[in-house]
Structures are given as C-alpha cells and as structure tokens.
Amino acid sequence: MDYPTSWPWKKEAPMQGGWLVIRPSQEAFDEYIEIVKEGNYTGGFNNQAGWGGLGYGGWIGGAAIQGIVAYFYGHFHSNTYVELDICQYNQVGANVFWERGEHKGKCKKYARNSGEEYDCTDCRITDMSLVKSVHYCGCKKPWTCPIARTKKNERHRIDVLDGFVNLTTCNAMHKKWFELRRDYEDRMVHLTGDTSVVATRRGTFHPEIFLDYCNGEGDYIPIAFPEQMHLK
C-alpha cells in the first residue's frame, strides 16, 4: 500500500500502482470494466469519498489505479490479496508519519486492528540488505544524478527539507542502482569482448554514490545497449 501518500484519519489506503503481482483473470478484468463504466466515484478527502463512497480515493491516483485496485480488493475481494512490507518491496523510502496539525506524529497507516495504532516501521531508515525492490520516487531517479534540495521549489532534487525522505537511504538506493549497472556492463564485456562498454566510466560527480557515471547534477553518462556493442 502507498501509506506515505495517505493520512492518519483515512480508513482506506491507496494501492501503490508502481508494483503489483497478479494472476491474470478474465473474470476480474470484466469486473474492473463494469466498475469503471459505473463510475461511482465521489471527490473529496474523507472516509465517505472515493470509489463507492467508501473512502477509496482522495490521494494521488485515487480516481485511477491506486484507488480502484484498493477498492476492488479491499471491498469486493478482501480475502484474495496479500499486502507486502512496503519497506522491502517497492521501497520508496518516504515518511509514513503525519507532520502537521492535530495529527502530527501519527502514523499514516490507519489502525485497522486493536493495538495497531501508530505502529509504523520507518522506511526512511530501512537497511538496504532487507530491500527486494525499489521505486525511485521520493528519492528521484538515479539517472538524474540528483542531490538534496536547498529550496522548497527544487522539485527535481531529493526532498529532504521536511524529512520526507532520508538522504543517506536515498544515496544508498542510488548507489545500488549504479552497482547493478556496473555488473551488467562487466557481464556484457565478458560476453562480447567489447571493452568500449566500460569506456564510459569517466564521471567524477560524487563517485561514492554514482560511481563514475555522472559528470554533474543532471549530467548522466548513458548506458550502452546491446545493439551498440561489437561481438567478439
């Protein structure tokens, strides 16, 4: 679920549309079509808004996939899905605590079970060794060679000003991406014998994070694709 974009008072949370594992079903697809055609969606941010007037909406993507999938499985098929740990699968690394007003400090994951209230794991400090997949969103895309914001309006930079993400964790997630790129290139050199694949390793911008694939902020050295390589 996409708890970082939800609110403590919302009984329903959005489905994170960046990562889904499904078993294809014509029956389920047809049911989705009927829900969309009916269009029973109410605007607003309370627990009576959204799909079916049941609170499935209001957040980012609420009228689209992040709302309708939550509605489909949360309301119609509540015993047919498994929710995974968002700090390990599709890790965004974003804040799950509300930071203003009367709900300040409360977990954005609504307490559905007794004793669960405000019991949230902080994904901003999850160790990379526990992460299975990453969604580069709040931390920005690694191939933009991003740095931390210094002003509110710098939307292209990592949003650390209000604690939305943790810079150390974002840097670790970016570094992992570049390590995977390096591993890919090394394998392609072994397979093709084309050492020009690694000739791009000349970047000098924060090599402790971006290795040697960035020349500056937004100045990424593109990866070589197989069709550009010479077979040995």
PDB file of C-alpha atoms in Angstrom:
ATOM      1  CA  MET A   1       0.000   0.000   0.000  1.00  0.00           C
ATOM      2  CA  ASP A   2       1.077   3.594  -0.533  1.00  0.00           C
ATOM      3  CA  TYR A   3       0.988   4.802   3.078  1.00  0.00           C
ATOM      4  CA  PRO A   4       3.339   7.785   2.541  1.00  0.00           C
ATOM      5  CA  THR A   5       0.610   9.499   0.460  1.00  0.00           C
ATOM      6  CA  SER A   6      -2.252   8.660   2.822  1.00  0.00           C
ATOM      7  CA  TRP A   7      -3.482  10.324   6.042  1.00  0.00           C
ATOM      8  CA  PRO A   8      -3.917   9.094   9.631  1.00  0.00           C
ATOM      9  CA  TRP A   9      -7.713   9.587   9.555  1.00  0.00           C
ATOM     10  CA  LYS A  10      -8.237   7.644   6.301  1.00  0.00           C
ATOM     11  CA  LYS A  11      -9.561   4.151   6.957  1.00  0.00           C
ATOM     12  CA  GLU A  12      -8.510   3.024   3.494  1.00  0.00           C
ATOM     13  CA  ALA A  13      -5.067   3.457   1.947  1.00  0.00           C
ATOM     14  CA  PRO A  14      -4.095   3.720  -1.719  1.00  0.00           C
ATOM     15  CA  MET A  15      -2.673   0.777  -3.602  1.00  0.00           C
ATOM     16  CA  GLN A  16       0.832   1.656  -4.800  1.00  0.00           C
ATOM     17  CA  GLY A  17       0.498   1.367  -8.573  1.00  0.00           C
ATOM     18  CA  GLY A  18       4.243   1.045  -9.102  1.00  0.00           C
ATOM     19  CA  TRP A  19       4.397  -2.605  -8.022  1.00  0.00           C
ATOM     20  CA  LEU A  20       1.730  -5.275  -8.498  1.00  0.00           C
ATOM     21  CA  VAL A  21       1.928  -9.039  -8.848  1.00  0.00           C
ATOM     22  CA  ILE A  22      -1.298 -10.524 -10.190  1.00  0.00           C
ATOM     23  CA  ARG A  23      -2.648 -13.726 -11.629  1.00  0.00           C
ATOM     24  CA  PRO A  24      -4.413 -12.897 -14.923  1.00  0.00           C
ATOM     25  CA  SER A  25      -8.172 -13.372 -14.710  1.00  0.00           C
ATOM     26  CA  GLN A  26     -10.717 -12.546 -17.392  1.00  0.00           C
ATOM     27  CA  GLU A  27     -13.416 -12.555 -14.743  1.00  0.00           C
ATOM     28  CA  ALA A  28     -11.578  -9.972 -12.636  1.00  0.00           C
ATOM     29  CA  PHE A  29     -10.836  -7.867 -15.722  1.00  0.00           C
ATOM     30  CA  ASP A  30     -14.511  -7.828 -16.706  1.00  0.00           C
ATOM     31  CA  GLU A  31     -15.453  -6.811 -13.170  1.00  0.00           C
ATOM     32  CA  TYR A  32     -12.980  -3.919 -13.311  1.00  0.00           C
ATOM     33  CA  ILE A  33     -14.538  -2.760 -16.571  1.00  0.00           C
ATOM     34  CA  GLU A  34     -18.006  -2.691 -15.022  1.00  0.00           C
ATOM     35  CA  ILE A  35     -16.739  -0.689 -12.024  1.00  0.00           C
ATOM     36  CA  VAL A  36     -15.121   1.872 -14.316  1.00  0.00           C
ATOM     37  CA  LYS A  37     -18.216   2.113 -16.522  1.00  0.00           C
ATOM     38  CA  GLU A  38     -20.406   2.653 -13.480  1.00  0.00           C
ATOM     39  CA  GLY A  39     -18.108   5.493 -12.405  1.00  0.00           C
ATOM     40  CA  ASN A  40     -19.293   5.556  -8.806  1.00  0.00           C
ATOM     41  CA  TYR A  41     -16.558   7.901  -7.595  1.00  0.00           C
ATOM     42  CA  THR A  42     -17.054  10.858  -5.249  1.00  0.00           C
ATOM     43  CA  GLY A  43     -14.439  13.571  -4.920  1.00  0.00           C
ATOM     44  CA  GLY A  44     -13.113  14.541  -1.520  1.00  0.00           C
ATOM     45  CA  PHE A  45     -10.688  13.508   1.207  1.00  0.00           C
ATOM     46  CA  ASN A  46     -12.848  11.943   3.897  1.00  0.00           C
ATOM     47  CA  ASN A  47     -13.990   8.377   4.547  1.00  0.00           C
ATOM     48  CA  GLN A  48     -17.168   8.874   2.524  1.00  0.00           C
ATOM     49  CA  ALA A  49     -15.372   9.963  -0.663  1.00  0.00           C
ATOM     50  CA  GLY A  50     -13.735   7.912  -3.403  1.00  0.00           C
ATOM     51  CA  TRP A  51     -14.927   4.718  -5.072  1.00  0.00           C
ATOM     52  CA  GLY A  52     -18.310   3.546  -3.836  1.00  0.00           C
ATOM     53  CA  GLY A  53     -18.341   6.436  -1.341  1.00  0.00           C
ATOM     54  CA  LEU A  54     -16.273   4.228   0.958  1.00  0.00           C
ATOM     55  CA  GLY A  55     -13.070   6.223   1.297  1.00  0.00           C
ATOM     56  CA  TYR A  56     -11.143   4.627  -1.554  1.00  0.00           C
ATOM     57  CA  GLY A  57      -9.869   7.875  -3.042  1.00  0.00           C
ATOM     58  CA  GLY A  58      -8.656  11.385  -2.456  1.00  0.00           C
ATOM     59  CA  TRP A  59      -4.980  10.517  -2.582  1.00  0.00           C
ATOM     60  CA  ILE A  60      -2.639  10.674  -5.572  1.00  0.00           C
ATOM     61  CA  GLY A  61      -4.051   8.318  -8.206  1.00  0.00           C
ATOM     62  CA  GLY A  62      -7.249   7.835  -6.191  1.00  0.00           C
ATOM     63  CA  ALA A  63      -9.554   8.083  -9.201  1.00  0.00           C
ATOM     64  CA  ALA A  64      -7.225   5.814 -11.180  1.00  0.00           C
ATOM     65  CA  ILE A  65      -5.252   2.645 -10.431  1.00  0.00           C
ATOM     66  CA  GLN A  66      -4.252   3.499  -6.852  1.00  0.00           C
ATOM     67  CA  GLY A  67      -7.876   3.903  -5.843  1.00  0.00           C
ATOM     68  CA  ILE A  68      -9.706   1.348  -7.947  1.00  0.00           C
ATOM     69  CA  VAL A  69      -7.331  -1.519  -7.104  1.00  0.00           C
ATOM     70  CA  ALA A  70      -7.663  -0.739  -3.382  1.00  0.00           C
ATOM     71  CA  TYR A  71     -11.458  -0.653  -3.832  1.00  0.00           C
ATOM     72  CA  PHE A  72     -11.556  -3.891  -5.833  1.00  0.00           C
ATOM     73  CA  TYR A  73      -9.548  -5.920  -3.342  1.00  0.00           C
ATOM     74  CA  GLY A  74     -10.401  -4.063  -0.158  1.00  0.00           C
ATOM     75  CA  HIS A  75     -14.179  -4.020  -0.652  1.00  0.00           C
ATOM     76  CA  PHE A  76     -15.158  -6.767  -3.097  1.00  0.00           C
ATOM     77  CA  HIS A  77     -12.374  -9.351  -2.672  1.00  0.00           C
ATOM     78  CA  SER A  78     -10.863  -8.704   0.732  1.00  0.00           C
ATOM     79  CA  ASN A  79      -9.635 -12.264   1.276  1.00  0.00           C
ATOM     80  CA  THR A  80      -7.849 -12.692  -2.037  1.00  0.00           C
ATOM     81  CA  TYR A  81      -4.774 -10.479  -1.734  1.00  0.00           C
ATOM     82  CA  VAL A  82      -1.561 -10.294   0.277  1.00  0.00           C
ATOM     83  CA  GLU A  83      -0.074  -6.981   1.397  1.00  0.00           C
ATOM     84  CA  LEU A  84       3.733  -6.957   1.403  1.00  0.00           C
ATOM     85  CA  ASP A  85       6.109  -4.941   3.568  1.00  0.00           C
ATOM     86  CA  ILE A  86       6.423  -1.554   1.835  1.00  0.00           C
ATOM     87  CA  CYS A  87       9.906  -1.046   3.305  1.00  0.00           C
ATOM     88  CA  GLN A  88      11.163  -4.129   1.485  1.00  0.00           C
ATOM     89  CA  TYR A  89       9.032  -4.398  -1.655  1.00  0.00           C
ATOM     90  CA  ASN A  90       8.654  -1.323  -3.868  1.00  0.00           C
ATOM     91  CA  GLN A  91      10.623   0.634  -1.269  1.00  0.00           C
ATOM     92  CA  VAL A  92      10.056   4.362  -1.755  1.00  0.00           C
ATOM     93  CA  GLY A  93      11.853   5.345   1.429  1.00  0.00           C
ATOM     94  CA  ALA A  94       9.337   8.065   2.282  1.00  0.00           C
ATOM     95  CA  ASN A  95       7.905   9.348   5.551  1.00  0.00           C
ATOM     96  CA  VAL A  96       4.932   7.405   6.954  1.00  0.00           C
ATOM     97  CA  PHE A  97       4.249   9.890   9.766  1.00  0.00           C
ATOM     98  CA  TRP A  98       1.982  12.944   9.562  1.00  0.00           C
ATOM     99  CA  GLU A  99       3.976  16.106  10.171  1.00  0.00           C
ATOM    100  CA  ARG A 100       1.487  18.884  10.921  1.00  0.00           C
ATOM    101  CA  GLY A 101      -1.672  19.883  12.777  1.00  0.00           C
ATOM    102  CA  GLU A 102      -3.557  17.838  15.326  1.00  0.00           C
ATOM    103  CA  HIS A 103      -2.391  14.556  13.790  1.00  0.00           C
ATOM    104  CA  LYS A 104       1.317  15.454  13.925  1.00  0.00           C
ATOM    105  CA  GLY A 105       3.468  12.412  14.652  1.00  0.00           C
ATOM    106  CA  LYS A 106       0.701   9.932  13.935  1.00  0.00           C
ATOM    107  CA  CYS A 107       1.199   7.070  11.538  1.00  0.00           C
ATOM    108  CA  LYS A 108      -0.412   7.453   8.128  1.00  0.00           C
ATOM    109  CA  LYS A 109      -1.338   3.786   8.285  1.00  0.00           C
ATOM    110  CA  TYR A 110      -4.830   3.789   9.803  1.00  0.00           C
ATOM    111  CA  ALA A 111      -5.205   1.492  12.818  1.00  0.00           C
ATOM    112  CA  ARG A 112      -7.338  -1.377  11.496  1.00  0.00           C
ATOM    113  CA  ASN A 113      -6.627  -3.762  14.356  1.00  0.00           C
ATOM    114  CA  SER A 114      -6.642  -3.408  18.140  1.00  0.00           C
ATOM    115  CA  GLY A 115      -3.271  -2.245  19.441  1.00  0.00           C
ATOM    116  CA  GLU A 116      -2.005  -1.408  15.967  1.00  0.00           C
ATOM    117  CA  GLU A 117      -2.457   2.365  16.177  1.00  0.00           C
ATOM    118  CA  TYR A 118       0.585   4.370  15.061  1.00  0.00           C
ATOM    119  CA  ASP A 119       2.766   1.252  14.984  1.00  0.00           C
ATOM    120  CA  CYS A 120       4.698   2.027  11.804  1.00  0.00           C
ATOM    121  CA  THR A 121       8.092   0.966  10.560  1.00  0.00           C
ATOM    122  CA  ASP A 122      10.067   3.954   9.279  1.00  0.00           C
ATOM    123  CA  CYS A 123      11.066   3.035   5.728  1.00  0.00           C
ATOM    124  CA  ARG A 124      13.420   6.006   5.606  1.00  0.00           C
ATOM    125  CA  ILE A 125      15.960   4.080   7.658  1.00  0.00           C
ATOM    126  CA  THR A 126      15.451   0.534   6.334  1.00  0.00           C
ATOM    127  CA  ASP A 127      18.770  -1.197   5.688  1.00  0.00           C
ATOM    128  CA  MET A 128      19.409  -1.897   2.001  1.00  0.00           C
ATOM    129  CA  SER A 129      20.174  -5.534   2.772  1.00  0.00           C
ATOM    130  CA  LEU A 130      16.459  -6.011   3.520  1.00  0.00           C
ATOM    131  CA  VAL A 131      15.169  -4.326   0.347  1.00  0.00           C
ATOM    132  CA  LYS A 132      13.941  -6.526  -2.519  1.00  0.00           C
ATOM    133  CA  SER A 133      12.847  -3.842  -5.000  1.00  0.00           C
ATOM    134  CA  VAL A 134      12.958  -0.039  -5.152  1.00  0.00           C
ATOM    135  CA  HIS A 135      10.581   2.582  -6.510  1.00  0.00           C
ATOM    136  CA  TYR A 136      12.646   5.676  -7.302  1.00  0.00           C
ATOM    137  CA  CYS A 137      10.091   8.341  -6.493  1.00  0.00           C
ATOM    138  CA  GLY A 138      10.751  10.493  -3.426  1.00  0.00           C
ATOM    139  CA  CYS A 139      14.465   9.875  -3.799  1.00  0.00           C
ATOM    140  CA  LYS A 140      14.308  10.791  -7.524  1.00  0.00           C
ATOM    141  CA  LYS A 141      15.687   8.741 -10.402  1.00  0.00           C
ATOM    142  CA  PRO A 142      19.355   7.721 -10.112  1.00  0.00           C
ATOM    143  CA  TRP A 143      19.996   8.582 -13.763  1.00  0.00           C
ATOM    144  CA  THR A 144      19.234  12.231 -12.999  1.00  0.00           C
ATOM    145  CA  CYS A 145      22.268  12.251 -10.675  1.00  0.00           C
ATOM    146  CA  PRO A 146      20.208  14.084  -8.022  1.00  0.00           C
ATOM    147  CA  ILE A 147      21.371  15.984  -4.953  1.00  0.00           C
ATOM    148  CA  ALA A 148      19.459  17.254  -1.910  1.00  0.00           C
ATOM    149  CA  ARG A 149      17.122  20.235  -2.087  1.00  0.00           C
ATOM    150  CA  THR A 150      18.147  23.531  -0.584  1.00  0.00           C
ATOM    151  CA  LYS A 151      14.885  25.309  -1.507  1.00  0.00           C
ATOM    152  CA  LYS A 152      11.239  24.226  -1.494  1.00  0.00           C
ATOM    153  CA  ASN A 153      10.706  24.731  -5.237  1.00  0.00           C
ATOM    154  CA  GLU A 154      13.558  22.433  -6.331  1.00  0.00           C
ATOM    155  CA  ARG A 155      11.282  19.570  -7.299  1.00  0.00           C
ATOM    156  CA  HIS A 156      13.986  17.897  -9.388  1.00  0.00           C
ATOM    157  CA  ARG A 157      16.088  17.375  -6.254  1.00  0.00           C
ATOM    158  CA  ILE A 158      15.746  14.978  -3.309  1.00  0.00           C
ATOM    159  CA  ASP A 159      13.114  16.289  -0.867  1.00  0.00           C
ATOM    160  CA  VAL A 160      14.920  16.250   2.470  1.00  0.00           C
ATOM    161  CA  LEU A 161      13.808  19.656   3.786  1.00  0.00           C
ATOM    162  CA  ASP A 162      10.718  18.385   5.633  1.00  0.00           C
ATOM    163  CA  GLY A 163      12.091  14.936   6.339  1.00  0.00           C
ATOM    164  CA  PHE A 164      10.035  13.342   3.568  1.00  0.00           C
ATOM    165  CA  VAL A 165      12.988  11.084   2.743  1.00  0.00           C
ATOM    166  CA  ASN A 166      16.353  10.312   4.324  1.00  0.00           C
ATOM    167  CA  LEU A 167      19.346  11.403   2.239  1.00  0.00           C
ATOM    168  CA  THR A 168      21.557   8.559   3.459  1.00  0.00           C
ATOM    169  CA  THR A 169      18.958   5.984   2.444  1.00  0.00           C
ATOM    170  CA  CYS A 170      18.343   7.677  -0.915  1.00  0.00           C
ATOM    171  CA  ASN A 171      22.060   7.715  -1.650  1.00  0.00           C
ATOM    172  CA  ALA A 172      22.302   4.021  -0.773  1.00  0.00           C
ATOM    173  CA  MET A 173      19.395   3.238  -3.121  1.00  0.00           C
ATOM    174  CA  HIS A 174      21.031   5.228  -5.914  1.00  0.00           C
ATOM    175  CA  LYS A 175      24.395   3.574  -5.370  1.00  0.00           C
ATOM    176  CA  LYS A 176      22.786   0.138  -5.590  1.00  0.00           C
ATOM    177  CA  TRP A 177      21.303   1.037  -8.981  1.00  0.00           C
ATOM    178  CA  PHE A 178      24.707   2.044 -10.318  1.00  0.00           C
ATOM    179  CA  GLU A 179      26.258  -1.125  -8.907  1.00  0.00           C
ATOM    180  CA  LEU A 180      23.713  -3.129 -10.881  1.00  0.00           C
ATOM    181  CA  ARG A 181      24.571  -1.126 -13.998  1.00  0.00           C
ATOM    182  CA  ARG A 182      28.273  -1.870 -13.464  1.00  0.00           C
ATOM    183  CA  ASP A 183      27.549  -5.579 -13.020  1.00  0.00           C
ATOM    184  CA  TYR A 184      25.567  -5.565 -16.292  1.00  0.00           C
ATOM    185  CA  GLU A 185      28.421  -3.872 -18.155  1.00  0.00           C
ATOM    186  CA  ASP A 186      31.025  -6.285 -16.789  1.00  0.00           C
ATOM    187  CA  ARG A 187      28.898  -9.214 -17.924  1.00  0.00           C
ATOM    188  CA  MET A 188      28.465  -7.721 -21.402  1.00  0.00           C
ATOM    189  CA  VAL A 189      32.223  -7.219 -21.750  1.00  0.00           C
ATOM    190  CA  HIS A 190      32.712 -10.859 -20.843  1.00  0.00           C
ATOM    191  CA  LEU A 191      30.115 -11.974 -23.387  1.00  0.00           C
ATOM    192  CA  THR A 192      31.050  -9.668 -26.279  1.00  0.00           C
ATOM    193  CA  GLY A 193      34.677  -8.787 -25.707  1.00  0.00           C
ATOM    194  CA  ASP A 194      33.791  -5.162 -26.423  1.00  0.00           C
ATOM    195  CA  THR A 195      35.672  -3.104 -23.825  1.00  0.00           C
ATOM    196  CA  SER A 196      34.165   0.122 -25.154  1.00  0.00           C
ATOM    197  CA  VAL A 197      31.181  -0.762 -22.977  1.00  0.00           C
ATOM    198  CA  VAL A 198      33.146   0.295 -19.901  1.00  0.00           C
ATOM    199  CA  ALA A 199      34.898   3.242 -21.555  1.00  0.00           C
ATOM    200  CA  THR A 200      32.056   5.440 -20.329  1.00  0.00           C
ATOM    201  CA  ARG A 201      33.294   5.109 -16.757  1.00  0.00           C
ATOM    202  CA  ARG A 202      34.779   8.557 -16.522  1.00  0.00           C
ATOM    203  CA  GLY A 203      32.318  10.534 -14.384  1.00  0.00           C
ATOM    204  CA  THR A 204      33.690  12.468 -11.413  1.00  0.00           C
ATOM    205  CA  PHE A 205      30.491  13.708  -9.744  1.00  0.00           C
ATOM    206  CA  HIS A 206      30.013  12.142  -6.291  1.00  0.00           C
ATOM    207  CA  PRO A 207      31.629   8.807  -7.239  1.00  0.00           C
ATOM    208  CA  GLU A 208      30.868   7.495  -3.742  1.00  0.00           C
ATOM    209  CA  ILE A 209      27.201   7.434  -4.822  1.00  0.00           C
ATOM    210  CA  PHE A 210      27.039   7.483  -8.623  1.00  0.00           C
ATOM    211  CA  LEU A 211      30.305   5.550  -9.065  1.00  0.00           C
ATOM    212  CA  ASP A 212      31.723   7.039 -12.284  1.00  0.00           C
ATOM    213  CA  TYR A 213      28.550   7.520 -14.313  1.00  0.00           C
ATOM    214  CA  CYS A 214      27.724  11.170 -13.596  1.00  0.00           C
ATOM    215  CA  ASN A 215      29.545  14.337 -14.646  1.00  0.00           C
ATOM    216  CA  GLY A 216      27.280  16.622 -12.640  1.00  0.00           C
ATOM    217  CA  GLU A 217      23.740  17.079 -11.430  1.00  0.00           C
ATOM    218  CA  GLY A 218      21.501  16.006 -14.311  1.00  0.00           C
ATOM    219  CA  ASP A 219      24.568  15.088 -16.401  1.00  0.00           C
ATOM    220  CA  TYR A 220      24.298  11.308 -16.666  1.00  0.00           C
ATOM    221  CA  ILE A 221      26.559   9.175 -18.862  1.00  0.00           C
ATOM    222  CA  PRO A 222      24.151   6.917 -20.832  1.00  0.00           C
ATOM    223  CA  ILE A 223      24.397   3.152 -20.732  1.00  0.00           C
ATOM    224  CA  ALA A 224      25.416   1.231 -23.859  1.00  0.00           C
ATOM    225  CA  PHE A 225      22.704  -1.035 -25.258  1.00  0.00           C
ATOM    226  CA  PRO A 226      23.428  -4.461 -26.800  1.00  0.00           C
ATOM    227  CA  GLU A 227      22.857  -3.227 -30.360  1.00  0.00           C
ATOM    228  CA  GLN A 228      25.679  -0.734 -29.827  1.00  0.00           C
ATOM    229  CA  MET A 229      28.174  -3.416 -28.839  1.00  0.00           C
ATOM    230  CA  HIS A 230      30.576  -5.317 -31.075  1.00  0.00           C
ATOM    231  CA  LEU A 231      30.561  -9.069 -30.759  1.00  0.00           C
ATOM    232  CA  LYS A 232      33.897 -10.832 -30.348  1.00  0.00           C
TER     233      LYS A 232
END
